[in-house]
mmCIF file of the C-alpha atoms, coordinates in Angstrom:
data_MODEL
# 
_entry.id   MODEL 
# 
loop_
_atom_site.group_PDB 
_atom_site.id 
_atom_site.type_symbol 
_atom_site.label_atom_id 
_atom_site.label_alt_id 
_atom_site.label_comp_id 
_atom_site.label_asym_id 
_atom_site.label_entity_id 
_atom_site.label_seq_id 
_atom_site.pdbx_PDB_ins_code 
_atom_site.Cartn_x 
_atom_site.Cartn_y 
_atom_site.Cartn_z 
_atom_site.occupancy 
_atom_site.B_iso_or_equiv 
_atom_site.pdbx_formal_charge 
_atom_site.auth_seq_id 
_atom_site.auth_comp_id 
_atom_site.auth_asym_id 
_atom_site.auth_atom_id 
_atom_site.pdbx_PDB_model_num 
ATOM 1  C CA . SER A 1 1  ? 26.822  -4.784  4.108   1.00 0.00 ? 1  SER A CA 1 
ATOM 2  C CA . LYS A 1 2  ? 24.238  -3.484  1.947   1.00 0.00 ? 2  LYS A CA 1 
ATOM 3  C CA . THR A 1 3  ? 21.675  -6.082  2.672   1.00 0.00 ? 3  THR A CA 1 
ATOM 4  C CA . GLU A 1 4  ? 21.817  -5.234  6.661   1.00 0.00 ? 4  GLU A CA 1 
ATOM 5  C CA . ASP A 1 5  ? 21.812  -1.729  6.127   1.00 0.00 ? 5  ASP A CA 1 
ATOM 6  C CA . CYS A 1 6  ? 18.724  -2.502  4.155   1.00 0.00 ? 6  CYS A CA 1 
ATOM 7  C CA . LYS A 1 7  ? 17.275  -4.418  6.440   1.00 0.00 ? 7  LYS A CA 1 
ATOM 8  C CA . SER A 1 8  ? 18.233  -2.311  9.596   1.00 0.00 ? 8  SER A CA 1 
ATOM 9  C CA . VAL A 1 9  ? 16.535  1.246   7.387   1.00 0.00 ? 9  VAL A CA 1 
ATOM 10 C CA . SER A 1 10 ? 13.620  -0.438  6.007   1.00 0.00 ? 10 SER A CA 1 
ATOM 11 C CA . PRO A 1 11 ? 10.946  -0.216  9.034   1.00 0.00 ? 11 PRO A CA 1 
ATOM 12 C CA . LEU A 1 12 ? 11.543  3.126   9.243   1.00 0.00 ? 12 LEU A CA 1 
ATOM 13 C CA . PHE A 1 13 ? 9.820   3.301   5.457   1.00 0.00 ? 13 PHE A CA 1 
ATOM 14 C CA . SER A 1 14 ? 6.660   1.622   6.905   1.00 0.00 ? 14 SER A CA 1 
ATOM 15 C CA . TYR A 1 15 ? 6.836   3.898   9.611   1.00 0.00 ? 15 TYR A CA 1 
ATOM 16 C CA . GLN A 1 16 ? 7.110   7.292   8.008   1.00 0.00 ? 16 GLN A CA 1 
ATOM 17 C CA . LEU A 1 17 ? 3.660   6.599   6.383   1.00 0.00 ? 17 LEU A CA 1 
ATOM 18 C CA . ASP A 1 18 ? 1.991   6.469   9.915   1.00 0.00 ? 18 ASP A CA 1 
ATOM 19 C CA . ARG A 1 19 ? 3.650   8.747   11.925  1.00 0.00 ? 19 ARG A CA 1 
ATOM 20 C CA . LYS A 1 20 ? 6.895   11.443  12.005  1.00 0.00 ? 20 LYS A CA 1 
ATOM 21 C CA . LEU A 1 21 ? 9.995   10.081  11.715  1.00 0.00 ? 21 LEU A CA 1 
ATOM 22 C CA . THR A 1 22 ? 12.766  11.848  14.028  1.00 0.00 ? 22 THR A CA 1 
ATOM 23 C CA . PHE A 1 23 ? 15.402  14.208  12.505  1.00 0.00 ? 23 PHE A CA 1 
ATOM 24 C CA . ALA A 1 24 ? 17.972  11.404  12.762  1.00 0.00 ? 24 ALA A CA 1 
ATOM 25 C CA . GLU A 1 25 ? 15.488  8.690   11.183  1.00 0.00 ? 25 GLU A CA 1 
ATOM 26 C CA . LYS A 1 26 ? 14.888  11.300  8.284   1.00 0.00 ? 26 LYS A CA 1 
ATOM 27 C CA . LEU A 1 27 ? 18.042  11.752  7.473   1.00 0.00 ? 27 LEU A CA 1 
ATOM 28 C CA . ARG A 1 28 ? 19.143  7.953   7.597   1.00 0.00 ? 28 ARG A CA 1 
ATOM 29 C CA . VAL A 1 29 ? 16.235  6.994   5.378   1.00 0.00 ? 29 VAL A CA 1 
ATOM 30 C CA . ARG A 1 30 ? 16.711  10.163  2.851   1.00 0.00 ? 30 ARG A CA 1 
ATOM 31 C CA . LEU A 1 31 ? 20.644  8.896   2.999   1.00 0.00 ? 31 LEU A CA 1 
ATOM 32 C CA . HIS A 1 32 ? 20.105  5.126   2.420   1.00 0.00 ? 32 HIS A CA 1 
ATOM 33 C CA . LEU A 1 33 ? 17.191  5.765   -0.672  1.00 0.00 ? 33 LEU A CA 1 
ATOM 34 C CA . PHE A 1 34 ? 20.071  8.527   -2.298  1.00 0.00 ? 34 PHE A CA 1 
ATOM 35 C CA . THR A 1 35 ? 22.376  5.199   -2.736  1.00 0.00 ? 35 THR A CA 1 
ATOM 36 C CA . CYS A 1 36 ? 20.140  2.786   -2.933  1.00 0.00 ? 36 CYS A CA 1 
ATOM 37 C CA . GLY A 1 37 ? 17.927  2.080   -6.196  1.00 0.00 ? 37 GLY A CA 1 
ATOM 38 C CA . ALA A 1 38 ? 16.192  -1.315  -4.626  1.00 0.00 ? 38 ALA A CA 1 
ATOM 39 C CA . CYS A 1 39 ? 14.932  0.545   -1.646  1.00 0.00 ? 39 CYS A CA 1 
ATOM 40 C CA . LEU A 1 40 ? 13.839  3.767   -3.929  1.00 0.00 ? 40 LEU A CA 1 
ATOM 41 C CA . ASN A 1 41 ? 11.605  1.217   -5.884  1.00 0.00 ? 41 ASN A CA 1 
ATOM 42 C CA . TYR A 1 42 ? 10.243  -0.369  -2.895  1.00 0.00 ? 42 TYR A CA 1 
ATOM 43 C CA . VAL A 1 43 ? 9.584   2.875   -1.033  1.00 0.00 ? 43 VAL A CA 1 
ATOM 44 C CA . SER A 1 44 ? 7.975   4.475   -4.363  1.00 0.00 ? 44 SER A CA 1 
ATOM 45 C CA . ASN A 1 45 ? 5.611   0.926   -4.153  1.00 0.00 ? 45 ASN A CA 1 
ATOM 46 C CA . LEU A 1 46 ? 4.608   0.996   -0.493  1.00 0.00 ? 46 LEU A CA 1 
ATOM 47 C CA . LYS A 1 47 ? 3.779   4.990   -0.641  1.00 0.00 ? 47 LYS A CA 1 
ATOM 48 C CA . PHE A 1 48 ? 1.317   4.087   -4.079  1.00 0.00 ? 48 PHE A CA 1 
ATOM 49 C CA . MET A 1 49 ? -0.358  1.124   -2.102  1.00 0.00 ? 49 MET A CA 1 
ATOM 50 C CA . HIS A 1 50 ? -0.404  3.166   1.286   1.00 0.00 ? 50 HIS A CA 1 
ATOM 51 C CA . GLU A 1 51 ? -2.983  5.769   -0.961  1.00 0.00 ? 51 GLU A CA 1 
ATOM 52 C CA . VAL A 1 52 ? -5.139  2.811   -2.635  1.00 0.00 ? 52 VAL A CA 1 
ATOM 53 C CA . PHE A 1 53 ? -5.474  1.625   0.512   1.00 0.00 ? 53 PHE A CA 1 
ATOM 54 C CA . HIS A 1 54 ? -6.403  4.767   1.922   1.00 0.00 ? 54 HIS A CA 1 
ATOM 55 C CA . THR A 1 55 ? -8.734  5.750   -0.529  1.00 0.00 ? 55 THR A CA 1 
ATOM 56 C CA . GLN A 1 56 ? -10.345 2.968   -0.705  1.00 0.00 ? 56 GLN A CA 1 
ATOM 57 C CA . GLU A 1 57 ? -11.162 2.887   2.815   1.00 0.00 ? 57 GLU A CA 1 
ATOM 58 C CA . ASN A 1 58 ? -12.211 6.001   2.619   1.00 0.00 ? 58 ASN A CA 1 
ATOM 59 C CA . CYS A 1 59 ? -14.656 5.484   -0.079  1.00 0.00 ? 59 CYS A CA 1 
ATOM 60 C CA . ILE A 1 60 ? -16.001 2.559   2.304   1.00 0.00 ? 60 ILE A CA 1 
ATOM 61 C CA . ASN A 1 61 ? -16.282 4.707   4.990   1.00 0.00 ? 61 ASN A CA 1 
ATOM 62 C CA . ASN A 1 62 ? -18.323 7.378   3.400   1.00 0.00 ? 62 ASN A CA 1 
ATOM 63 C CA . ASP A 1 63 ? -20.229 4.536   1.155   1.00 0.00 ? 63 ASP A CA 1 
ATOM 64 C CA . LYS A 1 64 ? -18.976 5.477   -2.170  1.00 0.00 ? 64 LYS A CA 1 
ATOM 65 C CA . LEU A 1 65 ? -17.282 2.376   -2.781  1.00 0.00 ? 65 LEU A CA 1 
ATOM 66 C CA . GLU A 1 66 ? -18.309 1.268   -6.907  1.00 0.00 ? 66 GLU A CA 1 
ATOM 67 C CA . ILE A 1 67 ? -17.713 -2.058  -7.256  1.00 0.00 ? 67 ILE A CA 1 
ATOM 68 C CA . SER A 1 68 ? -18.483 -3.643  -10.653 1.00 0.00 ? 68 SER A CA 1 
ATOM 69 C CA . LEU A 1 69 ? -18.811 -7.528  -12.326 1.00 0.00 ? 69 LEU A CA 1 
ATOM 70 C CA . SER A 1 70 ? -17.627 -8.021  -15.213 1.00 0.00 ? 70 SER A CA 1 
ATOM 71 C CA . LEU A 1 71 ? -20.586 -9.493  -17.123 1.00 0.00 ? 71 LEU A CA 1 
ATOM 72 C CA . ASP A 1 72 ? -19.441 -13.469 -16.890 1.00 0.00 ? 72 ASP A CA 1 
ATOM 73 C CA . ALA A 1 73 ? -19.347 -12.922 -13.283 1.00 0.00 ? 73 ALA A CA 1 
ATOM 74 C CA . LYS A 1 74 ? -22.588 -11.601 -12.673 1.00 0.00 ? 74 LYS A CA 1 
ATOM 75 C CA . LYS A 1 75 ? -23.696 -14.389 -15.420 1.00 0.00 ? 75 LYS A CA 1 
ATOM 76 C CA . ARG A 1 76 ? -21.967 -16.914 -12.601 1.00 0.00 ? 76 ARG A CA 1 
ATOM 77 C CA . ILE A 1 77 ? -23.659 -15.349 -9.400  1.00 0.00 ? 77 ILE A CA 1 
ATOM 78 C CA . THR A 1 78 ? -27.079 -15.263 -11.548 1.00 0.00 ? 78 THR A CA 1 
ATOM 79 C CA . GLU A 1 79 ? -26.912 -19.081 -11.943 1.00 0.00 ? 79 GLU A CA 1 
ATOM 80 C CA . LYS A 1 80 ? -25.777 -20.046 -8.932  1.00 0.00 ? 80 LYS A CA 1 
ATOM 81 C CA . LEU A 1 81 ? -28.592 -18.112 -7.381  1.00 0.00 ? 81 LEU A CA 1 
ATOM 82 C CA . LYS A 1 82 ? -30.915 -19.833 -9.400  1.00 0.00 ? 82 LYS A CA 1 
ATOM 83 C CA . ALA A 1 83 ? -29.518 -23.094 -8.504  1.00 0.00 ? 83 ALA A CA 1 
ATOM 84 C CA . ARG A 1 84 ? -30.036 -22.266 -5.247  1.00 0.00 ? 84 ARG A CA 1 
ATOM 85 C CA . GLN A 1 85 ? -34.135 -21.852 -5.379  1.00 0.00 ? 85 GLN A CA 1 
# 
């Protein structure tokens, strides 16, 4: 069935982000994605998340992570700190 095929090929979607797939695995993924829009969308989202996480990881490792808080969040934190003193 279509669902069973999706379940059996879906682990390869993650594997291809971390290692080279064999020729047979690549062929299987490409053929499946050619016929399955749901998995194509899933792979697109998976690749996007992978890129975002690696970008953040690189920023953290290079001390370039820029985090900004909303004014409301800064105010709440300041108030909590003042209350502790």
